[in-house]
C-alpha atoms as a PDB file:
ATOM      1  CA  ASP A   1     -18.198  17.730 -36.325  1.00  0.00           C
ATOM      2  CA  ILE A   2     -14.793  18.629 -34.662  1.00  0.00           C
ATOM      3  CA  THR A   3     -16.285  20.985 -32.333  1.00  0.00           C
ATOM      4  CA  GLY A   4     -18.800  18.757 -31.030  1.00  0.00           C
ATOM      5  CA  ASP A   5     -15.975  16.208 -30.301  1.00  0.00           C
ATOM      6  CA  VAL A   6     -13.980  18.695 -28.729  1.00  0.00           C
ATOM      7  CA  ILE A   7     -16.941  19.685 -26.613  1.00  0.00           C
ATOM      8  CA  ARG A   8     -17.831  15.954 -25.539  1.00  0.00           C
ATOM      9  CA  GLU A   9     -14.018  15.584 -24.844  1.00  0.00           C
ATOM     10  CA  ARG A  10     -13.911  18.341 -22.576  1.00  0.00           C
ATOM     11  CA  GLN A  11     -17.124  17.370 -20.721  1.00  0.00           C
ATOM     12  CA  LEU A  12     -15.593  13.695 -20.383  1.00  0.00           C
ATOM     13  CA  GLN A  13     -12.602  15.249 -18.793  1.00  0.00           C
ATOM     14  CA  LYS A  14     -14.606  17.304 -16.432  1.00  0.00           C
ATOM     15  CA  LYS A  15     -16.694  14.261 -15.137  1.00  0.00           C
ATOM     16  CA  GLN A  16     -13.469  12.347 -14.807  1.00  0.00           C
ATOM     17  CA  ASP A  17     -11.800  15.049 -12.653  1.00  0.00           C
ATOM     18  CA  SER A  18     -14.776  15.284 -10.516  1.00  0.00           C
ATOM     19  CA  LEU A  19     -15.038  11.571 -10.134  1.00  0.00           C
ATOM     20  CA  ILE A  20     -11.222  11.657  -9.045  1.00  0.00           C
ATOM     21  CA  HIS A  21     -12.089  14.607  -6.079  1.00  0.00           C
ATOM     22  CA  VAL A  22     -15.139  12.128  -4.963  1.00  0.00           C
ATOM     23  CA  LEU A  23     -12.594   9.136  -5.035  1.00  0.00           C
ATOM     24  CA  ALA A  24     -10.103  11.228  -3.049  1.00  0.00           C
ATOM     25  CA  LYS A  25     -12.460  12.101  -0.605  1.00  0.00           C
ATOM     26  CA  ILE A  26     -13.376   8.651   0.115  1.00  0.00           C
ATOM     27  CA  MET A  27     -10.056   7.237   0.414  1.00  0.00           C
ATOM     28  CA  GLU A  28      -8.955  10.529   2.896  1.00  0.00           C
ATOM     29  CA  LYS A  29     -12.303   9.754   5.028  1.00  0.00           C
ATOM     30  CA  LYS A  30     -10.872   5.979   5.370  1.00  0.00           C
ATOM     31  CA  ASP A  31      -7.293   6.792   5.873  1.00  0.00           C
ATOM     32  CA  HIS A  32      -5.519  10.389   5.478  1.00  0.00           C
ATOM     33  CA  TYR A  33      -2.102   8.499   4.863  1.00  0.00           C
ATOM     34  CA  ILE A  34      -3.526   6.593   1.835  1.00  0.00           C
ATOM     35  CA  LEU A  35      -4.543   9.772   0.118  1.00  0.00           C
ATOM     36  CA  SER A  36      -1.272  11.840   1.035  1.00  0.00           C
ATOM     37  CA  HIS A  37       0.867   8.879  -0.233  1.00  0.00           C
ATOM     38  CA  SER A  38      -1.280   8.690  -3.416  1.00  0.00           C
ATOM     39  CA  GLU A  39      -0.248  12.329  -3.896  1.00  0.00           C
ATOM     40  CA  ARG A  40       3.348  12.045  -3.239  1.00  0.00           C
ATOM     41  CA  VAL A  41       3.541   9.127  -5.838  1.00  0.00           C
ATOM     42  CA  LYS A  42       1.763  11.000  -8.625  1.00  0.00           C
ATOM     43  CA  ASP A  43       4.354  14.054  -8.117  1.00  0.00           C
ATOM     44  CA  LEU A  44       7.229  11.588  -8.121  1.00  0.00           C
ATOM     45  CA  ALA A  45       5.761   9.673 -11.302  1.00  0.00           C
ATOM     46  CA  LEU A  46       4.908  13.043 -13.154  1.00  0.00           C
ATOM     47  CA  ALA A  47       8.671  14.299 -12.264  1.00  0.00           C
ATOM     48  CA  MET A  48       9.921  11.204 -14.391  1.00  0.00           C
ATOM     49  CA  ALA A  49       7.072  11.100 -17.011  1.00  0.00           C
ATOM     50  CA  SER A  50       8.727  13.254 -19.635  1.00  0.00           C
ATOM     51  CA  ASP A  51      12.054  11.424 -19.118  1.00  0.00           C
ATOM     52  CA  VAL A  52      10.642   7.840 -19.588  1.00  0.00           C
ATOM     53  CA  GLY A  53       8.721   8.682 -22.556  1.00  0.00           C
ATOM     54  CA  ILE A  54       5.528  10.117 -21.275  1.00  0.00           C
ATOM     55  CA  SER A  55       5.069  13.373 -22.816  1.00  0.00           C
ATOM     56  CA  SER A  56       1.408  13.662 -23.966  1.00  0.00           C
ATOM     57  CA  GLN A  57      -0.917  15.473 -21.890  1.00  0.00           C
ATOM     58  CA  GLU A  58      -3.364  12.781 -22.140  1.00  0.00           C
ATOM     59  CA  ASP A  59      -0.672  10.118 -20.836  1.00  0.00           C
ATOM     60  CA  GLN A  60       0.433  12.358 -18.388  1.00  0.00           C
ATOM     61  CA  GLN A  61      -3.041  12.661 -17.130  1.00  0.00           C
ATOM     62  CA  GLU A  62      -3.827   8.964 -17.242  1.00  0.00           C
ATOM     63  CA  LEU A  63      -0.608   8.542 -15.223  1.00  0.00           C
ATOM     64  CA  SER A  64      -1.692  10.818 -12.852  1.00  0.00           C
ATOM     65  CA  TYR A  65      -5.100   9.347 -12.184  1.00  0.00           C
ATOM     66  CA  ALA A  66      -3.275   5.759 -11.815  1.00  0.00           C
ATOM     67  CA  CYS A  67      -1.373   7.118  -9.300  1.00  0.00           C
ATOM     68  CA  LEU A  68      -3.917   9.020  -7.179  1.00  0.00           C
ATOM     69  CA  LEU A  69      -6.129   5.476  -7.207  1.00  0.00           C
ATOM     70  CA  HIS A  70      -3.808   2.867  -7.226  1.00  0.00           C
ATOM     71  CA  ASP A  71      -4.420   2.289  -3.473  1.00  0.00           C
ATOM     72  CA  ILE A  72      -8.364   2.552  -3.796  1.00  0.00           C
ATOM     73  CA  GLY A  73      -8.732  -1.061  -3.001  1.00  0.00           C
ATOM     74  CA  LEU A  74      -7.546  -0.360   0.468  1.00  0.00           C
ATOM     75  CA  ILE A  75     -10.951   1.132   1.527  1.00  0.00           C
ATOM     76  CA  SER A  76     -12.476  -2.283   1.087  1.00  0.00           C
ATOM     77  CA  VAL A  77      -9.943  -3.656   3.734  1.00  0.00           C
ATOM     78  CA  PRO A  78     -11.599  -3.610   7.384  1.00  0.00           C
ATOM     79  CA  ASP A  79      -9.891  -1.054   9.778  1.00  0.00           C
ATOM     80  CA  GLU A  80      -8.486  -3.733  12.273  1.00  0.00           C
ATOM     81  CA  ILE A  81      -6.679  -5.366   9.313  1.00  0.00           C
ATOM     82  CA  LEU A  82      -5.311  -2.243   7.782  1.00  0.00           C
ATOM     83  CA  TYR A  83      -3.978  -0.528  10.855  1.00  0.00           C
ATOM     84  CA  ALA A  84      -2.737  -4.071  12.275  1.00  0.00           C
ATOM     85  CA  LYS A  85       0.921  -2.709  12.489  1.00  0.00           C
ATOM     86  CA  ARG A  86      -0.182   0.221  14.090  1.00  0.00           C
ATOM     87  CA  THR A  87      -1.551  -1.728  16.848  1.00  0.00           C
ATOM     88  CA  GLY A  88       1.034  -4.517  16.848  1.00  0.00           C
ATOM     89  CA  THR A  89      -1.181  -7.370  15.716  1.00  0.00           C
ATOM     90  CA  GLU A  90      -0.825  -9.397  12.954  1.00  0.00           C
ATOM     91  CA  LYS A  91      -1.765  -8.521   9.541  1.00  0.00           C
ATOM     92  CA  PRO A  92      -3.495 -11.000   7.255  1.00  0.00           C
ATOM     93  CA  VAL A  93      -1.345 -10.907   4.059  1.00  0.00           C
ATOM     94  CA  ASP A  94      -3.896 -12.453   1.632  1.00  0.00           C
ATOM     95  CA  ILE A  95      -6.590  -9.883   2.434  1.00  0.00           C
ATOM     96  CA  ILE A  96      -4.069  -6.938   1.793  1.00  0.00           C
ATOM     97  CA  ARG A  97      -2.848  -8.461  -1.183  1.00  0.00           C
ATOM     98  CA  ALA A  98      -6.231  -8.493  -2.803  1.00  0.00           C
ATOM     99  CA  HIS A  99      -6.372  -4.700  -2.801  1.00  0.00           C
ATOM    100  CA  PRO A 100      -5.247  -4.416  -6.306  1.00  0.00           C
ATOM    101  CA  VAL A 101      -7.979  -6.748  -7.448  1.00  0.00           C
ATOM    102  CA  GLU A 102     -10.471  -4.681  -5.313  1.00  0.00           C
ATOM    103  CA  GLY A 103      -9.161  -1.522  -6.798  1.00  0.00           C
ATOM    104  CA  GLU A 104      -9.728  -2.939 -10.555  1.00  0.00           C
ATOM    105  CA  TRP A 105     -13.222  -4.054  -9.699  1.00  0.00           C
ATOM    106  CA  MET A 106     -14.031  -0.219  -8.051  1.00  0.00           C
ATOM    107  CA  LEU A 107     -13.110   1.214 -11.321  1.00  0.00           C
ATOM    108  CA  SER A 108     -14.418  -1.291 -13.850  1.00  0.00           C
ATOM    109  CA  SER A 109     -17.103   0.559 -14.683  1.00  0.00           C
ATOM    110  CA  VAL A 110     -15.975   3.805 -14.943  1.00  0.00           C
ATOM    111  CA  ASP A 111     -16.164   5.445 -18.560  1.00  0.00           C
ATOM    112  CA  GLY A 112     -12.722   5.806 -20.034  1.00  0.00           C
ATOM    113  CA  PHE A 113     -10.855   4.138 -16.980  1.00  0.00           C
ATOM    114  CA  GLU A 114     -10.119   0.998 -18.939  1.00  0.00           C
ATOM    115  CA  LYS A 115      -6.315   1.261 -19.005  1.00  0.00           C
ATOM    116  CA  ILE A 116      -6.106   2.759 -15.337  1.00  0.00           C
ATOM    117  CA  LYS A 117      -7.835  -0.039 -13.834  1.00  0.00           C
ATOM    118  CA  GLY A 118      -5.329  -2.598 -15.689  1.00  0.00           C
ATOM    119  CA  ILE A 119      -2.477  -0.120 -14.132  1.00  0.00           C
ATOM    120  CA  VAL A 120      -4.234  -0.239 -10.603  1.00  0.00           C
ATOM    121  CA  ARG A 121      -4.355  -4.193 -10.692  1.00  0.00           C
ATOM    122  CA  SER A 122      -0.513  -4.443 -11.676  1.00  0.00           C
ATOM    123  CA  HIS A 123       0.984  -1.881  -9.239  1.00  0.00           C
ATOM    124  CA  HIS A 124       2.335  -4.533  -7.037  1.00  0.00           C
ATOM    125  CA  GLU A 125       3.822  -7.041  -9.644  1.00  0.00           C
ATOM    126  CA  ARG A 126       7.607  -7.051  -9.454  1.00  0.00           C
ATOM    127  CA  PHE A 127       9.782  -7.193 -12.364  1.00  0.00           C
ATOM    128  CA  ASP A 128      11.333 -10.359 -11.790  1.00  0.00           C
ATOM    129  CA  GLY A 129       7.722 -12.032 -11.625  1.00  0.00           C
ATOM    130  CA  GLU A 130       7.499 -12.525  -7.908  1.00  0.00           C
ATOM    131  CA  GLY A 131       4.845  -9.890  -7.508  1.00  0.00           C
ATOM    132  CA  TYR A 132       0.861 -10.019  -7.005  1.00  0.00           C
ATOM    133  CA  PRO A 133      -1.596 -10.670  -8.126  1.00  0.00           C
ATOM    134  CA  ASP A 134      -0.874 -12.189 -11.371  1.00  0.00           C
ATOM    135  CA  GLY A 135       3.069 -12.891 -11.032  1.00  0.00           C
ATOM    136  CA  ILE A 136       3.654 -11.300 -14.425  1.00  0.00           C
ATOM    137  CA  LYS A 137       6.936 -10.022 -15.168  1.00  0.00           C
ATOM    138  CA  GLY A 138       9.248  -7.656 -17.051  1.00  0.00           C
ATOM    139  CA  ASP A 139       7.736  -5.709 -20.175  1.00  0.00           C
ATOM    140  CA  ARG A 140       4.310  -7.615 -19.594  1.00  0.00           C
ATOM    141  CA  ILE A 141       3.438  -5.352 -16.461  1.00  0.00           C
ATOM    142  CA  PRO A 142       1.954  -2.052 -17.665  1.00  0.00           C
ATOM    143  CA  PHE A 143       4.510   0.500 -18.060  1.00  0.00           C
ATOM    144  CA  ALA A 144       2.642   2.872 -15.878  1.00  0.00           C
ATOM    145  CA  SER A 145       2.457   0.037 -12.994  1.00  0.00           C
ATOM    146  CA  ARG A 146       5.964  -0.005 -13.064  1.00  0.00           C
ATOM    147  CA  ILE A 147       6.601   3.572 -12.504  1.00  0.00           C
ATOM    148  CA  ILE A 148       4.083   3.266  -9.604  1.00  0.00           C
ATOM    149  CA  ALA A 149       5.731   0.173  -8.255  1.00  0.00           C
ATOM    150  CA  LEU A 150       9.107   2.098  -8.000  1.00  0.00           C
ATOM    151  CA  THR A 151       7.607   5.762  -6.795  1.00  0.00           C
ATOM    152  CA  GLU A 152       5.225   4.134  -3.927  1.00  0.00           C
ATOM    153  CA  ALA A 153       7.843   1.909  -2.597  1.00  0.00           C
ATOM    154  CA  TYR A 154       9.940   4.834  -2.357  1.00  0.00           C
ATOM    155  CA  ASP A 155       7.494   6.992  -0.714  1.00  0.00           C
ATOM    156  CA  ALA A 156       6.060   4.131   1.453  1.00  0.00           C
ATOM    157  CA  MET A 157       9.676   3.611   3.026  1.00  0.00           C
ATOM    158  CA  LEU A 158       9.984   7.232   3.823  1.00  0.00           C
ATOM    159  CA  HIS A 159       6.629   7.984   5.198  1.00  0.00           C
ATOM    160  CA  ASP A 160       4.789   5.093   6.242  1.00  0.00           C
ATOM    161  CA  ALA A 161       4.348   5.346   9.990  1.00  0.00           C
ATOM    162  CA  ALA A 162       3.244   1.723  10.346  1.00  0.00           C
ATOM    163  CA  THR A 163       6.810   0.782   9.327  1.00  0.00           C
ATOM    164  CA  SER A 164      10.155   1.547  10.628  1.00  0.00           C
ATOM    165  CA  ARG A 165      11.075   4.802   8.679  1.00  0.00           C
ATOM    166  CA  ARG A 166      14.062   5.041   6.945  1.00  0.00           C
ATOM    167  CA  SER A 167      16.549   7.494   5.920  1.00  0.00           C
ATOM    168  CA  LYS A 168      16.705   8.784   2.417  1.00  0.00           C
ATOM    169  CA  GLU A 169      20.005   7.167   1.877  1.00  0.00           C
ATOM    170  CA  GLU A 170      18.883   3.693   3.171  1.00  0.00           C
ATOM    171  CA  VAL A 171      15.657   3.913   1.019  1.00  0.00           C
ATOM    172  CA  LEU A 172      17.690   4.565  -1.922  1.00  0.00           C
ATOM    173  CA  GLU A 173      20.309   1.861  -1.043  1.00  0.00           C
ATOM    174  CA  GLU A 174      17.286  -0.665  -1.083  1.00  0.00           C
ATOM    175  CA  ILE A 175      16.055   0.829  -4.304  1.00  0.00           C
ATOM    176  CA  LYS A 176      19.532  -0.008  -5.799  1.00  0.00           C
ATOM    177  CA  GLU A 177      19.677  -3.349  -4.232  1.00  0.00           C
ATOM    178  CA  ASN A 178      16.298  -4.125  -5.971  1.00  0.00           C
ATOM    179  CA  ARG A 179      16.949  -2.632  -9.064  1.00  0.00           C
ATOM    180  CA  GLY A 180      16.157  -5.721 -11.777  1.00  0.00           C
ATOM    181  CA  SER A 181      14.282  -7.667  -9.302  1.00  0.00           C
ATOM    182  CA  GLN A 182      11.395  -5.742  -7.819  1.00  0.00           C
ATOM    183  CA  PHE A 183      11.905  -2.614  -9.998  1.00  0.00           C
ATOM    184  CA  ASP A 184      12.409  -2.127 -13.902  1.00  0.00           C
ATOM    185  CA  PRO A 185      16.338  -1.258 -13.986  1.00  0.00           C
ATOM    186  CA  ASP A 186      15.813   1.634 -16.583  1.00  0.00           C
ATOM    187  CA  LEU A 187      13.229   3.184 -14.574  1.00  0.00           C
ATOM    188  CA  VAL A 188      15.273   2.828 -11.352  1.00  0.00           C
ATOM    189  CA  ASP A 189      18.407   4.663 -13.182  1.00  0.00           C
ATOM    190  CA  ILE A 190      16.148   7.886 -14.158  1.00  0.00           C
ATOM    191  CA  PHE A 191      14.525   7.760 -10.812  1.00  0.00           C
ATOM    192  CA  LEU A 192      17.709   7.949  -8.940  1.00  0.00           C
ATOM    193  CA  SER A 193      18.784  10.904 -11.366  1.00  0.00           C
ATOM    194  CA  LYS A 194      15.668  12.518 -10.150  1.00  0.00           C
ATOM    195  CA  VAL A 195      15.852  12.095  -6.408  1.00  0.00           C
ATOM    196  CA  THR A 196      19.674  12.751  -5.963  1.00  0.00           C
ATOM    197  CA  GLY A 197      20.256  15.013  -8.825  1.00  0.00           C
END
């Protein structure tokens, strides 16, 4: 029954949307920056989507969810560690670097999020294989994770109050310098055309 399938699909979509809103509230409760950062990352990624071949509504929705949830694992990080830079104390790198795996675990039981949890796990991988948690490189990194790696780095350098904010020109220069090492070179070219055009 096609009508029944469509109804079930819409019901699942509504449940997923509701879950995203709940998780967003949890993230905002932890730290408003995490949510606002994730929303900006989503906007940047979706602006690139059709240019990088993500054109279907389903694929764009999946990218949107992954962007909004990419840092959800940070809610498991104790406040004194998460805010270490703001207080001038040392931040244990290993605990912070565990957040992609924590995020994957948090999403592991959500129906329909099989791909999204993998995207979340891999959003700190580098194109040259020097990222974490798995050290995978190039095309082995999920495509959406490569998009998030680029857009979230751009946004963090511009907006993270815990670091020394840089001008847009400085941030774009760093993106260019890391083309092919930290970031997928093809995505960098498209991204730069979007933010400088």
